[in-house]
């Protein structure tokens, strides 16, 4: 047991020596200096000379090209923007919408609202739907602040979940 530290040190030295760096990369061959041409011969054309034939092993495999993807966003709304209020009679009235569900998870509360035309919306506090903005989402209701029309004051509309 007296030789254990000595054997351990020698073993460690051998392992470190074996784990040494990889050998130096091979040096690329350098081009030989051009030989002067005999006096009576034609001069060699200037520019690069053709290389030796490339073997199939040296050639890189051809990568198939993919067609470029095309996307036309004309006529579609930006999914990262809240639904915009539509002007005039075509706009959605919050009072005519129906609350279909409330989703709560990890501090986030979402309201599932369906408009009379059958479109469903997932709303957060601060989102705009038609003529109203979501102020608060409760356990079974959503409170909207409805934009004032000319001559009226801001009003609140509360949508409640339908009772079972």
Rosetta silent file (secondary structure, phi, psi, omega in degrees, C-alpha in Angstrom):
SEQUENCE: XXXXXXXXXXXXXXXXXXXXXXXXXXXXXXXXXXXXXXXXXXXXXXXXXXXXXXXXXXXXXXXXXXXXXXXXXXXXXXXXXXXXXXXXXXXXXXXXXXXXXXXXXXXXXXXXXXXXXXXXXXXXXXXXXXXXXXXXXXXXXXXXXXXXXXXXXXXXXXXXXXXX
SCORE:     score description
SCORE:     0.000 S_00000001
   1 L     0.000  -13.995  179.803    0.000    0.000    0.000 S_00000001
   2 L   -70.464  -24.629 -176.038    3.002    2.267    0.301 S_00000001
   3 L   -91.308   -0.379 -176.942    3.325    2.299   -3.463 S_00000001
   4 H   -59.841  -46.701  178.919   -0.322    3.253   -4.132 S_00000001
   5 H   -63.301  -36.255  179.920    0.343    7.030   -4.481 S_00000001
   6 H   -67.102  -44.127  179.495    3.322    6.317   -6.768 S_00000001
   7 H   -64.902  -40.416  178.846    1.312    3.922   -8.949 S_00000001
   8 H   -63.667  -41.463  179.677   -1.583    6.419   -9.067 S_00000001
   9 H   -65.577  -43.412  179.432    0.743    9.260  -10.111 S_00000001
  10 H   -65.214  -41.446  178.800    2.372    7.174  -12.852 S_00000001
  11 H   -62.545  -42.210  178.675   -1.053    6.020  -14.080 S_00000001
  12 H   -63.949  -41.025  178.817   -2.316    9.602  -14.179 S_00000001
  13 H   -63.037  -40.954  178.830    0.761   10.714  -16.120 S_00000001
  14 H   -65.610  -40.517  179.759    0.218    7.919  -18.670 S_00000001
  15 H   -64.809  -44.359  179.683   -3.458    8.807  -19.087 S_00000001
  16 H   -65.212  -36.596  178.693   -2.673   12.487  -19.600 S_00000001
  17 H   -67.860  -37.566  179.886    0.056   11.650  -22.104 S_00000001
  18 H   -71.530  -26.098 -178.810   -2.314    9.396  -24.033 S_00000001
  19 L   -90.729   18.662 -178.983   -4.985   12.125  -24.082 S_00000001
  20 L   -60.957  171.480 -178.678   -2.656   14.589  -25.733 S_00000001
  21 L   -62.782  165.448  179.554   -3.772   16.751  -28.613 S_00000001
  22 L   -72.966  156.949  179.681   -4.306   15.382  -32.072 S_00000001
  23 L   -62.312  157.449 -177.839   -1.353   15.320  -34.446 S_00000001
  24 L   -60.632  142.729  179.883   -0.695   18.448  -36.444 S_00000001
  25 L   -65.126  148.500 -178.918   -2.846   18.714  -39.572 S_00000001
  26 L   -64.581  145.417 -179.677   -1.055   17.790  -42.796 S_00000001
  27 L   -79.817  129.683  179.257    0.511   20.664  -44.673 S_00000001
  28 L   -66.124  143.864 -179.342   -1.178   21.261  -48.027 S_00000001
  29 L   -65.272  140.674  179.128    1.148   20.696  -50.977 S_00000001
  30 L   -92.143  152.727  179.908    2.577   23.869  -52.413 S_00000001
  31 L   -73.042  137.187  178.860    2.564   24.572  -56.118 S_00000001
  32 L   -72.419  149.585  178.632    5.878   23.946  -57.822 S_00000001
  33 L   -65.909  138.188 -179.223    7.611   26.909  -59.400 S_00000001
  34 L   -64.251  140.762  178.597    6.877   27.081  -63.146 S_00000001
  35 L   -83.145  139.716  176.900    9.654   25.808  -65.378 S_00000001
  36 L   -67.234  140.011 -178.516   10.912   28.212  -68.031 S_00000001
  37 L   -79.086  149.918  175.476    9.770   27.178  -71.501 S_00000001
  38 L   -61.520  156.513 -172.813   12.282   26.364  -74.219 S_00000001
  39 L   -61.282  -34.427 -174.064   13.026   29.257  -76.550 S_00000001
  40 L   -92.393   -1.839 -174.587   11.233   27.858  -79.608 S_00000001
  41 L   -92.585  167.175  179.876    7.972   26.695  -78.009 S_00000001
  42 L   -75.362  142.790  177.945    4.632   28.465  -77.650 S_00000001
  43 L   -70.681  146.691  179.422    4.078   30.368  -74.399 S_00000001
  44 L   -71.941  143.620  179.552    1.638   28.806  -71.978 S_00000001
  45 L   -65.022  144.228  179.598   -1.692   30.608  -71.655 S_00000001
  46 L   -75.069  152.828  178.266   -1.966   32.881  -68.632 S_00000001
  47 L   113.001  178.769 -176.824   -4.438   31.975  -65.896 S_00000001
  48 L   -71.845  143.728  178.314   -5.127   28.925  -63.822 S_00000001
  49 L   -88.013  148.537  178.309   -4.341   25.558  -65.246 S_00000001
  50 L   -65.132  138.140 -179.348   -7.009   22.838  -65.133 S_00000001
  51 L   -78.449  166.336  177.782   -6.615   20.622  -62.101 S_00000001
  52 L   -61.544  158.204 -178.040   -6.335   16.889  -62.311 S_00000001
  53 L   -58.080  134.863 -179.342   -9.606   15.045  -62.720 S_00000001
  54 L   -84.485  130.233  179.303  -11.594   15.036  -59.494 S_00000001
  55 L   -79.105  161.779 -179.472  -12.506   11.587  -58.307 S_00000001
  56 L   -63.762  -27.466 -179.772  -16.032   10.768  -57.163 S_00000001
  57 L   -69.159  -35.939 -177.270  -14.708   10.339  -53.628 S_00000001
  58 L   -79.793  -25.223 -176.157  -13.417   13.945  -53.526 S_00000001
  59 L   -72.903  138.892  177.587  -16.555   15.546  -54.987 S_00000001
  60 L   -76.214  143.143  178.987  -19.110   16.834  -52.496 S_00000001
  61 L   -67.079  143.320 -179.535  -22.569   15.280  -52.819 S_00000001
  62 L   -71.965  134.223  179.023  -25.094   17.539  -54.505 S_00000001
  63 L   -94.100  123.646 -179.537  -27.634   19.038  -52.118 S_00000001
  64 L   -67.453  138.283 -179.582  -31.142   19.020  -53.552 S_00000001
  65 L   -87.284  145.536  179.303  -32.638   22.487  -53.684 S_00000001
  66 L  -100.208  148.132  175.255  -36.032   23.138  -52.123 S_00000001
  67 L   -69.638  144.554 -178.201  -38.655   25.333  -53.696 S_00000001
  68 L   -73.478  134.248 -178.077  -38.942   28.673  -51.968 S_00000001
  69 L   -73.447  139.088  178.596  -42.044   28.976  -49.763 S_00000001
  70 L  -118.393  137.767  178.658  -44.595   31.581  -50.792 S_00000001
  71 L  -140.602  127.788  179.384  -47.169   33.134  -48.432 S_00000001
  72 L  -111.629  112.039 -177.534  -49.755   35.735  -49.319 S_00000001
  73 L   -93.067    7.654 -178.357  -51.138   37.535  -46.260 S_00000001
  74 L   -63.051  129.287  177.719  -53.469   39.755  -48.298 S_00000001
  75 L    84.186    1.754  179.633  -56.953   39.783  -46.801 S_00000001
  76 L  -113.224  146.402  179.815  -55.916   38.060  -43.564 S_00000001
  77 L   -84.191  154.831  178.774  -55.660   39.661  -40.163 S_00000001
  78 L   -72.181  121.425 -177.703  -52.413   39.696  -38.185 S_00000001
  79 L   -69.954  -10.407 -178.805  -52.677   36.934  -35.553 S_00000001
  80 L   -96.672    2.993  177.358  -50.477   38.948  -33.184 S_00000001
  81 L  -111.092  144.611  176.909  -52.889   41.901  -33.041 S_00000001
  82 L   -66.451  155.070  179.286  -56.138   41.913  -31.048 S_00000001
  83 L   -57.268  130.519 -176.768  -59.323   41.795  -33.129 S_00000001
  84 L   -84.657  151.385  176.729  -60.006   45.294  -34.430 S_00000001
  85 L   -73.649  133.973  177.005  -63.328   47.047  -34.089 S_00000001
  86 L   -91.512  139.839 -176.297  -65.245   47.166  -37.343 S_00000001
  87 L   -78.889  152.826  172.663  -66.833   50.477  -38.177 S_00000001
  88 H    75.223 -157.403 -176.552  -70.550   50.995  -38.693 S_00000001
  89 H   -68.683  -20.728 -179.316  -73.298   48.385  -38.550 S_00000001
  90 H   -74.488  -13.178 -178.836  -70.841   45.620  -39.481 S_00000001
  91 L   -69.807  153.603  179.904  -69.070   46.063  -36.117 S_00000001
  92 L   -84.174  132.085  174.763  -69.609   43.566  -33.315 S_00000001
  93 L   -93.389  128.344 -179.251  -71.621   44.749  -30.353 S_00000001
  94 H   -61.540  -33.702 -178.372  -70.307   43.360  -27.078 S_00000001
  95 H   -64.512  -25.407 -179.154  -73.866   43.221  -25.738 S_00000001
  96 H   -92.608   -4.295  179.521  -74.810   40.702  -28.455 S_00000001
  97 L   -79.393  162.150 -178.503  -71.791   38.429  -27.812 S_00000001
  98 E  -124.749  130.721  176.558  -72.025   35.270  -25.693 S_00000001
  99 E   -81.196  118.319 -177.042  -69.502   34.150  -23.055 S_00000001
 100 E  -104.236  -16.693  179.037  -68.836   30.457  -23.692 S_00000001
 101 E  -176.556  161.241  175.537  -66.008   29.761  -21.258 S_00000001
 102 E  -126.898  132.750  178.581  -63.281   30.948  -18.892 S_00000001
 103 E  -118.314  125.807  178.370  -59.813   29.373  -18.880 S_00000001
 104 E  -123.861  128.894  175.240  -57.510   29.832  -15.870 S_00000001
 105 E  -158.934  131.295  173.948  -53.953   28.510  -15.675 S_00000001
 106 L    46.082   48.110  175.939  -50.768   29.648  -13.928 S_00000001
 107 L    82.293   -2.273  178.804  -51.963   33.189  -13.287 S_00000001
 108 E  -105.016  132.440  178.640  -53.356   33.684  -16.801 S_00000001
 109 E  -121.233  128.403  179.659  -57.089   34.129  -17.297 S_00000001
 110 E  -123.923  145.779  176.624  -58.671   33.913  -20.751 S_00000001
 111 E  -112.098  135.120  176.657  -62.278   34.427  -21.830 S_00000001
 112 E  -102.523  114.194 -174.557  -63.846   32.468  -24.688 S_00000001
 113 E  -121.592  138.179  177.839  -66.425   34.680  -26.393 S_00000001
 114 E  -116.805  131.896  178.988  -68.649   33.878  -29.385 S_00000001
 115 L   -89.608  164.020 -178.852  -70.166   36.593  -31.567 S_00000001
 116 L   -59.563  -25.505  179.707  -73.599   36.298  -33.243 S_00000001
 117 L   -82.737    5.907  174.219  -71.950   35.569  -36.606 S_00000001
 118 L    91.237    1.961  179.158  -70.428   32.380  -35.126 S_00000001
 119 L   -84.403  137.830  177.853  -66.831   33.576  -34.724 S_00000001
 120 E  -104.356  145.441 -179.721  -65.066   32.672  -31.496 S_00000001
 121 E  -131.117  143.626  173.263  -62.471   34.848  -29.783 S_00000001
 122 E  -106.943  115.700 -171.889  -59.961   34.176  -27.014 S_00000001
 123 E  -116.778  146.982  173.291  -59.642   37.386  -25.010 S_00000001
 124 L  -117.028  164.147  173.856  -57.318   38.680  -22.288 S_00000001
 125 L   -58.601  132.224 -178.463  -57.757   41.791  -20.165 S_00000001
 126 L   100.640  -16.459  178.868  -57.032   44.804  -22.392 S_00000001
 127 L   -71.912  153.475  179.083  -58.152   43.132  -25.652 S_00000001
 128 E  -107.925  134.442  174.027  -60.679   44.892  -27.881 S_00000001
 129 E  -133.659  112.627  179.698  -63.733   43.145  -29.282 S_00000001
 130 L    60.663 -119.480 -176.880  -66.042   45.207  -31.459 S_00000001
 131 L   -96.947   11.282 -178.093  -67.097   48.293  -29.526 S_00000001
 132 E  -132.482  159.127  177.569  -65.707   47.202  -26.141 S_00000001
 133 E  -119.743  134.857 -178.963  -62.435   46.596  -24.313 S_00000001
 134 E   -69.737  123.102  178.343  -62.013   43.793  -21.757 S_00000001
 135 E   -96.488  -45.475 -172.547  -61.506   45.315  -18.306 S_00000001
 136 E  -150.442  144.535  174.694  -61.730   42.277  -16.063 S_00000001
 137 E  -120.730  117.834 -179.566  -62.257   38.526  -16.314 S_00000001
 138 L   -97.707 -168.572 -179.622  -63.878   36.904  -13.281 S_00000001
 139 L   -67.884  -34.524 -178.194  -64.651   33.276  -12.400 S_00000001
 140 L  -136.543   17.932 -179.924  -67.928   33.318  -14.337 S_00000001
 141 E  -151.612  164.534  175.459  -68.068   36.712  -16.065 S_00000001
 142 E  -130.617  133.021 -179.987  -66.261   39.203  -18.293 S_00000001
 143 E  -107.761  125.709  178.286  -66.525   42.963  -17.832 S_00000001
 144 E  -110.704  146.772  168.428  -66.222   45.187  -20.915 S_00000001
 145 E  -102.603  117.245 -176.155  -65.852   48.946  -21.141 S_00000001
 146 E   -91.173  132.221 -179.180  -67.930   50.031  -24.135 S_00000001
 147 L   -62.742  138.392 -178.162  -66.634   52.964  -26.174 S_00000001
 148 L   -71.867  142.871  171.327  -68.908   55.986  -25.964 S_00000001
 149 L   -92.066  170.615 -176.567  -70.968   57.003  -28.947 S_00000001
 150 L   -55.975  124.992  176.792  -71.508   60.671  -29.633 S_00000001
 151 L    84.942    1.331  179.976  -73.198   62.269  -26.655 S_00000001
 152 L  -116.915  166.715  179.576  -73.034   59.231  -24.327 S_00000001
 153 L  -100.004  167.027  178.571  -70.753   58.237  -21.481 S_00000001
 154 L   -65.655  132.854  179.389  -68.580   55.147  -21.136 S_00000001
 155 E  -121.022  162.866  179.013  -70.667   52.199  -20.031 S_00000001
 156 E  -111.053  136.542  176.245  -69.868   48.764  -18.646 S_00000001
 157 E  -120.856  130.725  179.986  -71.238   45.549  -20.108 S_00000001
 158 E  -113.531  123.258  174.123  -71.000   42.310  -18.134 S_00000001
 159 E  -102.675  132.556 -179.427  -71.256   38.948  -19.910 S_00000001
 160 E  -115.448  151.615  174.686  -71.976   35.942  -17.685 S_00000001
 161 L   -66.326  142.751  177.688  -71.564   32.223  -18.307 S_00000001
 162 L   -68.071  136.269  179.672  -74.852   30.469  -19.007 S_00000001
 163 L   -72.029  146.491  179.881  -76.066   28.506  -15.964 S_00000001
 164 L   -79.058    0.000    0.000  -76.213   24.721  -16.231 S_00000001
